[in-house]
Coordinates of C-alpha atoms in Angstrom, one line a residue:
M284 CA 101.2 72.3 64.4
R285 CA 99.7 72.4 67.5
F286 CA 100.9 70.4 70.8
A287 CA 98.8 68.1 73.4
L288 CA 99.7 68.5 76.9
S289 CA 98.7 66.0 78.3
A290 CA 99.5 65.5 82.6
S291 CA 98.3 62.8 84.8
P292 CA 95.1 63.7 87.0
T293 CA 97.6 64.2 90.2
I294 CA 100.2 66.7 88.6
V295 CA 97.3 69.0 87.1
S296 CA 95.4 68.7 90.8
L297 CA 99.0 69.7 92.4
L298 CA 100.1 72.5 89.4
L299 CA 96.6 74.3 90.4
T300 CA 97.0 74.0 94.0
A301 CA 100.8 75.2 93.5
A302 CA 98.8 78.4 91.5
A303 CA 96.9 79.7 94.1
S304 CA 98.7 79.1 96.7
A305 CA 101.1 81.0 94.3
S306 CA 98.5 83.7 94.3
A307 CA 96.9 83.9 97.0
T308 CA 97.8 86.6 99.5
T309 CA 98.2 86.3 103.5
G310 CA 96.7 89.8 104.5
S311 CA 98.7 91.3 107.7
S312 CA 100.9 89.1 109.6
T313 CA 100.7 91.6 112.8
L314 CA 98.3 94.1 113.2
V315 CA 94.2 94.2 112.1
I316 CA 90.8 96.6 111.5
S317 CA 88.5 93.6 113.6
E318 CA 85.7 95.9 113.6
F319 CA 84.5 99.5 112.4
R320 CA 81.8 101.6 111.8
T321 CA 80.3 104.6 110.0
R322 CA 77.6 105.3 111.8
G323 CA 75.9 104.6 114.9
P324 CA 72.5 105.3 117.0
N325 CA 74.4 109.1 117.3
G326 CA 74.0 109.7 113.8
A327 CA 77.4 109.9 111.0
N328 CA 80.0 111.1 114.4
D329 CA 79.8 108.1 115.8
E330 CA 81.7 105.6 114.3
F331 CA 85.0 103.7 116.3
I332 CA 87.2 102.2 114.4
E333 CA 89.4 98.9 116.2
L334 CA 92.7 97.6 115.7
Y335 CA 94.0 94.2 116.2
N336 CA 97.1 92.3 116.7
R337 CA 97.2 89.0 116.1
S338 CA 100.7 88.8 115.6
A339 CA 102.4 86.0 118.6
A340 CA 105.1 88.9 118.8
P341 CA 104.0 93.0 121.0
V342 CA 103.4 95.3 118.6
S343 CA 104.7 99.1 118.8
I344 CA 102.0 101.1 116.9
D345 CA 104.1 104.5 118.0
G346 CA 103.8 106.8 115.4
W347 CA 101.4 104.5 113.0
K348 CA 98.4 106.6 110.9
V349 CA 95.0 105.8 110.8
M350 CA 93.3 107.2 107.8
R351 CA 90.3 107.5 105.7
S352 CA 89.4 108.0 102.7
P353 CA 86.2 109.7 100.4
G354 CA 83.9 107.1 98.1
T355 CA 84.8 109.0 95.6
V356 CA 86.4 113.2 94.8
G357 CA 89.2 113.9 97.6
A358 CA 92.3 112.5 98.9
P359 CA 93.1 110.3 101.9
S360 CA 93.6 112.7 105.2
Q361 CA 94.8 111.4 108.8
V362 CA 92.4 109.8 111.2
A363 CA 94.4 109.8 114.1
Q364 CA 98.4 109.6 115.0
I365 CA 99.1 106.8 117.4
P366 CA 101.4 108.2 120.1
A367 CA 104.1 107.1 121.2
N368 CA 104.7 103.9 123.8
T369 CA 102.1 102.2 122.3
T370 CA 102.2 99.1 121.9
I371 CA 99.2 96.1 121.3
V372 CA 99.8 93.0 123.2
P373 CA 99.1 89.6 121.6
G374 CA 95.7 89.2 121.2
G375 CA 95.4 92.6 122.9
F376 CA 93.1 95.3 121.0
F377 CA 93.5 99.6 120.5
L378 CA 90.0 101.1 119.8
L379 CA 89.7 104.6 118.5
T380 CA 87.0 106.4 118.6
N381 CA 84.9 109.6 116.7
M382 CA 84.6 112.6 120.1
G383 CA 83.4 114.9 117.6
T384 CA 78.8 116.5 118.3
Y385 CA 77.1 113.8 118.5
G386 CA 80.0 111.4 118.8
Y387 CA 81.3 107.7 120.1
S388 CA 77.6 106.1 121.6
G389 CA 79.3 102.9 123.0
K390 CA 80.2 101.1 126.9
V391 CA 83.8 100.6 125.6
A392 CA 86.0 103.3 126.2
P393 CA 88.9 104.6 123.7
D394 CA 92.6 104.4 123.6
L395 CA 92.2 107.3 122.5
T396 CA 89.6 109.6 119.8
Y397 CA 90.0 111.6 117.0
T398 CA 87.3 113.8 115.3
G399 CA 85.9 113.7 111.6
G400 CA 83.9 111.8 110.6
I401 CA 84.5 108.8 107.6
D402 CA 82.4 108.7 104.7
D403 CA 80.1 105.9 105.3
N404 CA 81.3 105.1 101.0
G405 CA 84.6 106.0 102.1
G406 CA 87.3 104.1 103.2
I407 CA 89.6 103.4 106.8
A408 CA 93.7 102.2 106.4
V409 CA 96.5 101.7 108.7
L410 CA 99.4 102.6 108.4
D411 CA 103.0 102.0 109.9
T412 CA 106.0 104.7 110.6
S413 CA 106.6 103.9 106.9
N414 CA 103.4 105.1 105.5
E415 CA 103.2 101.8 103.9
V416 CA 98.8 100.1 104.5
V417 CA 99.4 97.7 107.1
D418 CA 95.2 96.7 106.4
Q419 CA 92.7 98.4 104.8
V420 CA 88.9 98.1 104.6
G421 CA 86.5 100.4 102.4
M422 CA 83.4 101.2 101.4
S423 CA 82.8 101.7 98.1
A424 CA 86.0 101.0 95.2
G425 CA 85.8 104.9 94.7
T426 CA 87.5 105.2 97.8
A427 CA 91.8 105.2 98.2
Y428 CA 90.9 102.7 101.4
F429 CA 90.4 99.1 100.5
E430 CA 91.6 95.1 99.3
A431 CA 89.7 93.4 96.0
T432 CA 85.7 94.2 97.4
P433 CA 84.6 96.3 99.2
L434 CA 81.3 96.6 101.3
A435 CA 78.8 97.9 101.3
P436 CA 77.7 101.1 102.7
M437 CA 76.8 102.0 106.3
T438 CA 73.1 104.5 105.8
A439 CA 71.2 103.4 108.9
N440 CA 71.3 105.9 112.4
V441 CA 71.2 101.7 114.3
N442 CA 73.1 100.1 116.6
Q443 CA 75.6 98.4 113.3
S444 CA 79.3 98.0 112.0
Y445 CA 81.3 94.8 110.4
E446 CA 83.3 92.8 112.6
R447 CA 86.5 90.2 111.0
N448 CA 84.6 87.0 111.0
F449 CA 86.0 85.1 113.6
G450 CA 86.0 88.8 115.7
G451 CA 85.2 88.6 119.2
C452 CA 88.9 87.6 120.7
Y453 CA 90.3 86.5 117.1
P454 CA 89.4 88.4 114.3
D455 CA 92.4 85.9 112.8
Q456 CA 91.3 86.8 109.1
D457 CA 93.0 88.0 106.7
T458 CA 93.1 87.3 102.9
D459 CA 92.7 90.5 101.0
N460 CA 89.4 90.7 100.5
N461 CA 87.2 93.0 102.8
L462 CA 83.6 91.0 101.3
Q463 CA 85.0 87.8 102.3
N464 CA 87.0 89.4 105.9
F465 CA 84.3 91.2 107.0
R466 CA 80.4 90.4 109.0
F467 CA 77.7 92.7 109.1
N468 CA 76.9 93.4 112.5
G469 CA 73.5 95.5 112.2

């Protein structure tokens, strides 16, 4: 015996909207990776990672870690640990740059430097002091760090980056889908 469910178009619409809202993710409510690159004009070490406080309150990032993951085989490793007494004000940024050989070529002074590169097809994550992922982005499905659909790897030695949508001073979109949240600047 088959049962037929009949509902008005309004009820069906409300049910679909509720289901979509329940499955939608809101991403990080505090800190996001706002812009990054894995290679630039100076090559594979010409990279940076920019963090953004999207909340209305200061965020203390003392002891937080920025991690990298290779694109295929290998375990994640630490890029940098944020030093004590580091807070990002609401709407503020924090810039990490690679200081290795032929490193960061940008003009903005970094807040923190690191050595050791991020794979072009790898991933980047920010972990809080409990080692919980706060935000992550990846350039392949083989990396440990990415959200929903990864981005394409950067392979050219040019001035390029991935920037969160609605970038500039308000990189505020975070739906936990890298392909939807970032745009390529190249």
